Amino acid sequence: MKLAVVGGGSTYTPELIDGFARLRDELPLSEVALVDPDAGRLSLVAGMSRRMLARAGHPAVVTEHAAVGPGVDGAGAVLLQLRVGGQAARNVDETLPLECGCVGQETTGAGGLAKALRTVPVVLEIAEEVRRRAPGAWIVDFTNPVGIVTRALLDAGHRAIGLCNVAIGMQRRFAGLLGVPWQSIGLGHVGLNHLTWERSVTVDGREVLPSLIEEHAASIAAEVGLPEWILRDLGVVPSYYLRYFYEHDNVVAEQRVKPSRAAEVAAMEQTLLDIYADPSSDTKPELLGKRGGAYYSEAAVALLASLVGDRGDVQVVNTRNGDTLPFLPSEAVIEVPAVIGASGATPLPVGPVEPLYRGLIASVSAYEELALTAAIDGGERRVRDALLAHPLVGQSDLATGLASRLVAANRTHLPWAP
């Protein structure tokens, strides 16, 4: 099978290639087509990818493409991992909201909206090219904000599923704490992309969440960046993105006195590219583990293998709500465990969601709907409405001012902007 990776010049790509090499029996690939308009980065990453596959004895060829059309032509699946505007745009996403007293984060709050405005139109153009060149191919979206981007793709009629590494990271972390194989861990994962809670953790079907929290609350709390008492009081494990909601003012205070994550990542990326440029380098660098996206390759391989091979196993993905969460519209995109097969994702039943989580999920889902409208139809007023609906903004003067500043800062990526 040919797999196209749009955004193939990303420093993430060797993480993906490492997974393909290690899990080659799960996903037989004949070609990995890397698509990226940045010829310099693409050449370095493609060379590194070829050496890694050669070292592993993997037969797949790596091809390079500046344009989407030739890259996705005839592909069985297309993986999206692009970043419109690069780390420079991300830096603005993370710093501009801080100037207004809001959390600066690339996928959550005002920064996440800015990214959606830049990204959704580009992804939809790519998807149309996939429809023309590779009809029937699955589009797997790893591009943030995953929930909004996935809904855009589904609303436009594409065969798409969103993927995030939060759930698989939790699964592996819990397995390590419990001293059991990760395959035995089941998650009661519920919510939206980057807004989820683990309400159940099982080992071979046996519930262990209460004892997991009792014995390891301090360790888990440190990892998700929340006070230990929250885990013990709620009896659930929130994802680390909940910190932006539960600890908003503390996060803002911290962010104001430290470099942006974008600045840190930009420095890492340059070091990684230098490693990729070394013709003797043929193994995944240790530094890549600090870049983010832990277990990304394993999650991607598992999802692709199940879509292509109709395996019918359970994975956490972003897909249509349907009637899974009855307090959300059926067309909303949620992040829950689902059965994955050749026809896509079928969410497993989810027990009634407590008001403490249900309210926040409904609020952010409504924001995502408004954000998607702003990204597709444009207009500063639509941007303001989305910000006004977001729990991390939600004030009229603040939303109005932020909308104007976000549009101005992203004007080169927004054809509708004055």
XYZ file of N, CA and C in Angstrom, residues 82-306:
675
model
N 0.316 18.605 8.982
C 0.874 19.884 8.546
C 0.712 20.975 9.600
N 1.510 22.015 9.456
C 1.444 23.176 10.350
C 1.522 24.422 9.485
N 0.363 25.013 9.215
C 0.306 26.207 8.372
C 0.926 27.380 9.127
N 1.937 27.969 8.526
C 2.621 29.091 9.163
C 3.835 28.713 9.984
N 4.033 27.401 10.191
C 5.210 26.923 10.895
C 5.269 27.373 12.351
N 6.462 27.259 12.927
C 6.644 27.599 14.335
C 6.496 29.100 14.588
N 6.714 29.918 13.555
C 6.545 31.365 13.729
C 5.093 31.695 14.038
N 4.164 31.077 13.298
C 2.742 31.300 13.560
C 2.361 30.721 14.921
N 2.929 29.569 15.242
C 2.643 28.976 16.550
C 3.096 29.902 17.672
N 4.222 30.552 17.486
C 4.715 31.451 18.528
C 3.721 32.583 18.775
N 3.113 33.089 17.707
C 2.097 34.132 17.856
C 0.871 33.567 18.580
N 0.475 32.338 18.214
C -0.665 31.697 18.874
C -0.460 31.595 20.382
N 0.793 31.405 20.782
C 1.092 31.176 22.192
C 1.376 32.458 22.971
N 1.731 33.531 22.273
C 2.114 34.756 22.976
C 1.065 35.862 22.895
N 0.364 35.960 21.786
C -0.623 37.035 21.644
C -1.737 36.941 22.693
N -2.342 35.774 22.916
C -3.390 35.699 23.941
C -2.892 36.092 25.336
N -1.620 35.778 25.616
C -1.062 36.122 26.926
C -1.089 37.628 27.175
N -0.896 38.392 26.109
C -0.913 39.843 26.248
C -2.290 40.345 26.677
N -3.313 39.521 26.468
C -4.680 39.884 26.846
C -5.129 39.164 28.105
N -4.201 38.460 28.780
C -4.528 37.770 30.016
C -5.134 36.396 29.834
N -5.007 35.826 28.637
C -5.556 34.500 28.345
C -4.435 33.486 28.158
N -4.759 32.221 28.373
C -3.803 31.144 28.139
C -3.295 31.209 26.695
N -1.983 31.061 26.543
C -1.390 31.014 25.215
C -1.019 29.584 24.864
N -1.839 28.946 24.034
C -1.621 27.533 23.701
C -2.044 27.307 22.259
N -1.329 26.446 21.556
C -1.547 26.348 20.114
C -2.821 25.603 19.702
N -3.463 24.871 20.600
C -4.668 24.150 20.211
C -5.877 24.504 21.058
N -5.673 25.210 22.142
C -6.739 25.509 23.101
C -6.915 27.017 23.225
N -8.161 27.466 23.319
C -8.425 28.875 23.496
C -8.168 29.672 22.234
N -7.756 30.927 22.409
C -7.588 31.836 21.279
C -6.522 31.348 20.302
N -5.440 30.785 20.822
C -4.391 30.269 19.944
C -4.884 29.122 19.090
N -5.705 28.262 19.672
C -6.276 27.164 18.916
C -7.207 27.646 17.819
N -7.959 28.714 18.103
C -8.830 29.281 17.079
C -8.009 29.845 15.925
N -6.943 30.566 16.249
C -6.089 31.115 15.195
C -5.547 30.001 14.303
N -5.150 28.908 14.921
C -4.638 27.787 14.128
C -5.722 27.196 13.249
N -6.935 27.081 13.781
C -8.041 26.555 12.989
C -8.332 27.455 11.788
N -8.292 28.758 11.984
C -8.550 29.693 10.882
C -7.562 29.497 9.749
N -6.303 29.277 10.088
C -5.273 29.078 9.065
C -5.370 27.703 8.419
N -5.741 26.716 9.218
C -5.563 25.319 8.820
C -6.729 24.725 8.059
N -7.941 24.988 8.490
C -9.108 24.319 7.901
C -9.194 24.518 6.384
N -9.076 25.745 5.858
C -9.170 25.888 4.397
C -8.100 25.112 3.639
N -6.886 25.076 4.183
C -5.799 24.350 3.530
C -6.077 22.852 3.533
N -6.528 22.320 4.657
C -6.834 20.896 4.750
C -7.954 20.518 3.796
N -8.964 21.361 3.672
C -10.071 21.045 2.761
C -9.604 21.028 1.301
N -8.684 21.908 0.946
C -8.115 21.876 -0.412
C -7.352 20.576 -0.638
N -6.571 20.175 0.340
C -5.826 18.916 0.233
C -6.781 17.745 0.087
N -7.837 17.740 0.878
C -8.799 16.644 0.854
C -9.485 16.530 -0.504
N -9.770 17.655 -1.143
C -10.371 17.602 -2.475
C -9.404 16.971 -3.476
N -8.131 17.255 -3.315
C -7.128 16.626 -4.186
C -7.082 15.119 -3.936
N -7.207 14.728 -2.680
C -7.258 13.296 -2.362
C -8.484 12.662 -3.002
N -9.615 13.344 -2.959
C -10.834 12.811 -3.557
C -10.652 12.563 -5.059
N -9.928 13.482 -5.710
C -9.701 13.336 -7.147
C -8.653 12.275 -7.464
N -7.577 12.254 -6.704
C -6.419 11.424 -7.045
C -6.428 10.047 -6.379
N -7.117 9.930 -5.251
C -7.109 8.661 -4.507
C -8.492 8.394 -3.929
N -9.491 8.251 -4.804
C -10.857 8.025 -4.310
C -10.912 6.758 -3.460
N -11.565 6.872 -2.335
C -11.652 5.720 -1.437
C -10.581 5.694 -0.373
N -9.568 6.545 -0.494
C -8.498 6.557 0.513
C -9.012 7.143 1.823
N -8.548 6.599 2.921
C -8.846 7.170 4.225
C -7.919 8.344 4.495
N -8.487 9.409 5.063
C -7.686 10.536 5.515
C -7.610 10.457 7.032
N -6.410 10.320 7.557
C -6.192 10.284 9.000
C -5.589 11.621 9.395
N -6.305 12.358 10.229
C -5.872 13.700 10.591
C -5.186 13.730 11.943
N -3.922 14.126 11.945
C -3.166 14.364 13.167
C -2.906 15.856 13.342
N -3.440 16.649 12.385
C -3.217 18.086 12.386
C -4.159 18.761 13.378
N -3.603 19.555 14.265
C -4.405 20.263 15.257
C -5.020 21.542 14.687
N -6.139 21.996 15.271
C -6.931 21.329 16.301
C -7.728 20.167 15.703
N -7.413 18.948 16.153
C -7.902 17.728 15.510
C -9.424 17.665 15.444
N -10.105 18.018 16.523
C -11.561 17.927 16.517
C -12.194 18.809 15.456
N -11.750 20.053 15.364
C -12.301 20.992 14.385
C -11.937 20.574 12.973
N -10.699 20.191 12.746
C -10.260 19.788 11.408
C -10.994 18.525 10.960
N -11.147 17.564 11.857
C -11.853 16.335 11.507
C -13.307 16.620 11.150
N -13.960 17.488 11.919
C -15.347 17.823 11.582
C -15.432 18.513 10.225
N -14.482 19.385 9.919
C -14.469 20.032 8.608
C -14.405 18.995 7.493
N -13.545 17.999 7.672
C -13.401 16.948 6.665
C -14.677 16.123 6.542
N -15.261 15.744 7.660
C -16.477 14.935 7.623
C -17.647 15.717 7.046
N -17.769 16.984 7.409
C -18.850 17.807 6.874
C -18.762 17.937 5.360
N -17.538 17.884 4.832
C -17.327 17.987 3.389
C -17.428 16.627 2.689
N -17.764 15.588 3.439
C -18.010 14.285 2.829
C -16.787 13.416 2.618
N -15.700 13.703 3.324
C -14.480 12.915 3.152
C -14.444 11.736 4.126
N -13.721 10.694 3.741
C -13.528 9.536 4.616
C -12.389 9.885 5.564
N -12.749 10.362 6.734
C -11.728 10.912 7.627
C -11.941 10.464 9.064
N -10.845 10.304 9.768
C -10.828 10.003 11.194
C -9.724 10.848 11.821
N -9.997 11.409 12.993
C -8.994 12.195 13.698
C -8.235 11.341 14.698
N -6.962 11.662 14.867
C -6.080 10.877 15.733
C -5.316 11.797 16.667
N -5.233 11.402 17.935
C -4.468 12.140 18.942
C -3.693 11.118 19.772
N -2.586 11.554 20.359
C -1.765 10.614 21.125
C -2.004 10.687 22.627
N -2.985 11.490 23.081
C -3.230 11.606 24.513
C -3.664 10.272 25.106
N -4.638 9.609 24.481
C -5.171 8.361 25.043
C -4.114 7.266 25.077
N -3.375 7.103 23.995
C -2.368 6.036 23.974
C -1.259 6.343 24.979
N -0.958 7.640 25.175
C 0.020 8.004 26.189
C -0.464 7.655 27.588
N -1.741 7.917 27.865
C -2.324 7.537 29.154
C -2.274 6.015 29.333
N -2.647 5.296 28.308
C -2.663 3.833 28.384
C -1.284 3.286 28.736
N -0.265 3.783 28.065
C 1.090 3.299 28.323
C 1.577 3.725 29.708
N 1.214 4.926 30.120
C 1.617 5.400 31.435
C 0.979 4.548 32.535
N -0.308 4.272 32.403
C -0.993 3.459 33.411
C -0.429 2.045 33.446
N -0.134 1.498 32.278
C 0.432 0.149 32.231
C 1.758 0.100 32.978
N 2.581 1.133 32.817
C 3.851 1.173 33.522
C 3.675 1.264 35.025
N 2.725 2.068 35.465
C 2.481 2.212 36.901
C 1.947 0.922 37.513
N 1.134 0.206 36.751
C 0.515 -1.014 37.261
C 1.362 -2.261 37.019
N 2.393 -2.132 36.199
C 3.248 -3.276 35.911
C 2.557 -4.353 35.098
N 1.731 -3.920 34.124
C 1.009 -4.876 33.280
C 1.267 -4.527 31.819
N 1.038 -5.466 30.893
C 1.192 -5.151 29.471
C 0.182 -4.081 29.054
N 0.613 -3.161 28.208
C -0.292 -2.086 27.809
C -1.517 -2.622 27.077
N -1.358 -3.777 26.422
C -2.492 -4.336 25.680
C -3.649 -4.719 26.595
N -3.383 -4.896 27.881
C -4.434 -5.305 28.816
C -5.227 -4.120 29.359
N -4.768 -2.896 29.061
C -5.393 -1.694 29.617
C -6.536 -1.219 28.730
N -7.709 -1.022 29.334
C -8.838 -0.399 28.659
C -9.144 0.945 29.289
N -9.564 1.913 28.485
C -9.806 3.261 28.977
C -11.265 3.667 28.797
N -11.823 4.256 29.827
C -13.123 4.906 29.732
C -12.909 6.369 29.391
N -12.410 6.603 28.190
C -11.962 7.911 27.716
C -13.156 8.637 27.099
N -13.434 9.864 27.556
C -14.612 10.556 27.035
C -14.360 12.047 26.942
N -14.925 12.664 25.910
C -14.834 14.104 25.751
C -14.590 14.501 24.314
N -13.910 15.620 24.151
C -13.515 16.149 22.851
C -11.999 16.110 22.767
N -11.486 16.277 21.560
C -10.037 16.323 21.422
C -9.453 17.399 22.339
N -8.464 17.026 23.122
C -7.800 17.902 24.084
C -8.748 18.399 25.171
N -9.791 17.633 25.427
C -10.711 17.949 26.522
C -11.346 16.628 26.973
N -10.535 15.780 27.623
C -10.995 14.426 27.939
C -10.678 14.038 29.369
N -11.434 13.059 29.842
C -11.247 12.484 31.168
C -11.233 10.966 31.050
N -10.400 10.319 31.874
C -10.444 8.865 31.994
C -11.347 8.544 33.179
N -12.561 8.082 32.895
C -13.519 7.768 33.961
C -13.471 6.296 34.356
N -12.682 5.543 33.618
C -12.515 4.129 33.921
C -11.158 3.681 33.392
N -10.498 2.843 34.152
C -9.276 2.177 33.691
C -9.417 0.713 34.083
N -9.335 -0.167 33.104
C -9.480 -1.597 33.388
C -8.233 -2.360 32.997
N -8.011 -3.455 33.686
C -6.955 -4.410 33.333
C -7.645 -5.728 33.050
N -7.609 -6.131 31.774
C -8.319 -7.342 31.341
C -9.776 -7.314 31.794
N -10.391 -6.145 31.683
C -11.798 -5.995 32.011
C -12.108 -5.702 33.463
N -11.122 -5.711 34.332
C -11.332 -5.475 35.761
C -11.029 -4.018 36.094
N -11.982 -3.326 36.715
C -11.825 -1.907 37.024
C -10.726 -1.687 38.080
N -9.797 -0.794 37.746
C -8.685 -0.527 38.668
C -8.485 0.959 38.914
N -9.356 1.816 38.364
C -9.127 3.257 38.498
C -9.062 3.716 39.956
N -9.970 3.291 40.833
C -9.866 3.761 42.231
C -8.528 3.432 42.882
N -8.050 2.211 42.694
C -6.770 1.842 43.302
C -5.603 2.531 42.601
N -5.734 2.763 41.286
C -4.695 3.478 40.546
C -4.526 4.882 41.110
N -5.621 5.569 41.339
C -5.554 6.917 41.905
C -5.071 6.870 43.349
N -5.553 5.926 44.112
C -5.160 5.819 45.516
C -3.658 5.656 45.660
N -3.064 4.833 44.794
C -1.641 4.506 44.933
C -0.716 5.430 44.144
N -1.230 6.048 43.082
C -0.333 6.784 42.185
C -0.813 8.207 41.881
N -1.683 8.747 42.702
C -2.238 10.075 42.416
C -1.149 11.135 42.277
N -0.162 11.107 43.132
C 0.884 12.136 43.095
C 1.629 12.114 41.769
N 1.994 10.915 41.323
C 2.728 10.782 40.071
C 1.888 11.217 38.874
N 0.643 10.777 38.847
C -0.236 11.121 37.734
C -0.530 12.612 37.726
N -0.790 13.175 38.910
C -1.084 14.602 39.012
C 0.074 15.447 38.496
N 1.283 15.049 38.825
C 2.456 15.783 38.344
C 2.538 15.736 36.821
N 2.160 14.602 36.245
C 2.243 14.450 34.795
C 1.192 15.276 34.068
N -0.005 15.377 34.638
C -1.062 16.151 33.975
C -1.084 17.604 34.437
N -0.196 17.964 35.361
C -0.069 19.348 35.775
C -1.205 19.870 36.617
N -1.795 19.004 37.435
C -2.917 19.397 38.285
C -2.636 19.026 39.733
N -3.276 19.694 40.686
C -3.092 19.324 42.084
C -3.581 17.898 42.338
N -2.885 17.211 43.196
C -3.236 15.826 43.504
C -4.654 15.705 44.035
N -5.102 16.698 44.800
C -6.423 16.592 45.416
C -7.535 16.529 44.372
N -7.312 17.128 43.185
C -8.349 17.101 42.145
C -8.610 15.670 41.692
N -7.530 14.920 41.469
C -7.709 13.523 41.063
C -8.412 12.725 42.148
N -7.986 12.916 43.377
C -8.583 12.151 44.481
C -10.044 12.554 44.705
N -10.331 13.838 44.578
C -11.689 14.315 44.809
C -12.635 13.894 43.691
N -12.186 14.020 42.432
C -13.050 13.691 41.304
C -13.113 12.192 41.042
N -12.034 11.488 41.355
C -12.007 10.056 41.079
C -11.828 9.732 39.616
N -11.321 10.687 38.836
C -11.042 10.491 37.415
C -9.654 11.055 37.124
N -9.137 10.780 35.915
C -7.863 11.359 35.490
C -8.127 12.287 34.309
N -8.065 13.602 34.508
C -8.215 14.533 33.386
C -6.962 14.508 32.521
N -7.114 14.810 31.257
C -5.937 14.972 30.413
C -5.204 16.243 30.818
N -3.944 16.358 30.412
C -3.159 17.527 30.811
C -3.685 18.809 30.192
N -4.543 18.728 29.178
C -5.127 19.942 28.605
C -6.181 20.554 29.519
N -6.693 19.783 30.461
C -7.661 20.345 31.414
C -7.006 21.346 32.345
N -5.684 21.296 32.419
C -4.979 22.267 33.258
C -5.266 23.692 32.805
N -5.452 23.900 31.502
C -5.712 25.241 30.993
C -7.060 25.778 31.468
N -7.953 24.873 31.853
C -9.257 25.270 32.363
C -9.270 25.313 33.891
N -8.761 24.262 34.515
C -8.825 24.152 35.967
C -7.803 25.025 36.685
N -6.729 25.402 35.987
C -5.648 26.181 36.604
C -5.302 27.394 35.736
N -6.294 27.988 35.110
C -6.073 29.025 34.105
C -5.133 30.137 34.565
N -5.434 30.762 35.689
C -4.636 31.910 36.130
C -3.209 31.514 36.483
N -3.050 30.346 37.069
C -1.696 29.874 37.382
C -0.901 29.618 36.106
N -1.564 29.058 35.101
C -0.886 28.789 33.830
C -0.455 30.100 33.176
N -1.342 31.080 33.150
C -1.006 32.376 32.554
C 0.202 32.991 33.260
N 0.214 32.923 34.571
C 1.339 33.482 35.332
C 2.641 32.768 34.977
N 2.597 31.453 34.840
C 3.789 30.684 34.467
C 4.248 31.033 33.058
N 3.302 31.099 32.132
C 3.662 31.340 30.734
C 4.286 32.707 30.524
N 3.900 33.648 31.349
C 4.408 35.013 31.176
C 5.873 35.160 31.551
N 6.438 34.196 32.264
C 7.833 34.323 32.704
C 8.735 33.245 32.102
N 8.262 32.550 31.088
C 9.088 31.516 30.463
C 8.965 31.601 28.954
N 9.949 31.086 28.222
C 9.862 31.114 26.768
C 8.649 30.321 26.282
N 8.139 30.690 25.129
C 7.018 29.951 24.557
C 7.470 28.548 24.176
N 6.517 27.644 24.150
C 6.812 26.285 23.698
C 7.293 26.304 22.248
N 6.747 27.224 21.446
C 7.164 27.330 20.047
C 8.652 27.638 19.941
N 9.145 28.524 20.811
C 10.577 28.858 20.790
C 11.418 27.648 21.165
N 10.969 26.888 22.160
C 11.688 25.681 22.557
C 11.719 24.667 21.422
N 10.562 24.474 20.787
C 10.467 23.476 19.718
C 11.294 23.896 18.508
N 11.301 25.187 18.191
C 12.084 25.662 17.053
C 13.563 25.325 17.227
N 14.061 25.484 18.452
C 15.461 25.138 18.718
C 15.683 23.638 18.580
N 14.750 22.838 19.092
C 14.854 21.382 18.952
C 14.834 20.978 17.481
N 13.966 21.629 16.721
C 13.835 21.260 15.312
C 15.133 21.480 14.554
N 15.813 22.583 14.834
C 17.064 22.831 14.133
C 18.099 21.762 14.464
N 18.156 21.371 15.735
C 19.077 20.297 16.121
C 18.704 18.993 15.434
N 17.416 18.690 15.385
C 16.961 17.464 14.727
C 17.304 17.483 13.235
N 17.101 18.615 12.586
C 17.422 18.695 11.163
C 18.920 18.513 10.920
N 19.731 19.013 11.841
C 21.178 18.786 11.726
C 21.498 17.299 11.836
N 20.795 16.603 12.719
C 20.987 15.154 12.845
C 20.544 14.450 11.577
N 19.406 14.852 11.041
C 18.894 14.221 9.820
C 19.830 14.456 8.635
N 20.559 15.562 8.658
C 21.475 15.882 7.554
C 22.723 15.010 7.556
N 23.002 14.370 8.681
C 24.182 13.510 8.792
C 23.929 12.200 8.041
N 24.681 11.912 6.984
C 24.427 10.713 6.183
C 24.649 9.403 6.933
N 25.267 9.468 8.106
C 25.468 8.246 8.887
C 24.335 8.013 9.888
N 23.442 8.985 10.034
C 22.356 8.868 11.007
C 21.230 8.011 10.428
N 20.884 6.916 11.126
C 19.842 6.025 10.608
C 18.940 5.456 11.706
N 18.967 6.078 12.899
C 18.080 5.656 13.981
C 17.380 6.882 14.560
N 16.204 6.675 15.103
C 15.412 7.778 15.649
C 16.189 8.457 16.773
N 16.419 9.771 16.698
C 17.181 10.463 17.744
C 16.437 10.475 19.072
N 17.170 10.402 20.153
C 16.565 10.466 21.478
C 15.851 11.798 21.683
N 16.387 12.865 21.097
C 15.796 14.194 21.237
C 14.370 14.238 20.720
N 14.041 13.393 19.752
C 12.705 13.407 19.172
C 11.639 13.107 20.214
N 12.009 12.382 21.249
C 11.066 12.084 22.318
C 10.645 13.319 23.094
N 11.463 14.379 23.051
C 11.136 15.617 23.751
C 10.383 16.597 22.853
N 10.271 16.246 21.585
C 9.621 17.119 20.599
C 8.107 17.112 20.755
N 7.589 16.052 21.406
C 6.144 15.881 21.509
C 5.700 14.735 20.628
N 4.436 14.344 20.769
C 3.917 13.289 19.909
C 4.329 11.891 20.320
N 4.553 11.666 21.616
C 4.935 10.333 22.086
C 3.894 9.305 21.662
N 4.364 8.165 21.186
C 3.527 7.046 20.725
C 2.706 7.383 19.480
N 3.007 8.528 18.872
C 2.303 8.931 17.656
C 2.371 7.847 16.591
N 3.565 7.296 16.372
C 3.717 6.308 15.303
C 2.914 5.047 15.583
N 2.913 4.617 16.840
C 2.180 3.393 17.162
C 0.681 3.599 17.021
N 0.188 4.778 17.423
C -1.230 5.074 17.258
C -1.592 5.118 15.776
N -0.730 5.719 14.969
C -1.006 5.838 13.537
C -0.992 4.473 12.858
N 0.000 3.656 13.174
C 0.079 2.318 12.570
C -1.137 1.488 12.955
N -1.514 1.534 14.227
C -2.669 0.746 14.684
C -3.938 1.168 13.964
N -4.145 2.480 13.820
C -5.357 2.962 13.159
C -5.361 2.598 11.682
N -4.262 2.838 11.004
C -4.186 2.521 9.578
C -4.360 1.031 9.324
N -3.715 0.205 10.159
C -3.810 -1.243 9.989
C -5.249 -1.722 10.151
N -5.986 -1.128 11.080
C -7.362 -1.540 11.312
C -8.290 -1.064 10.201
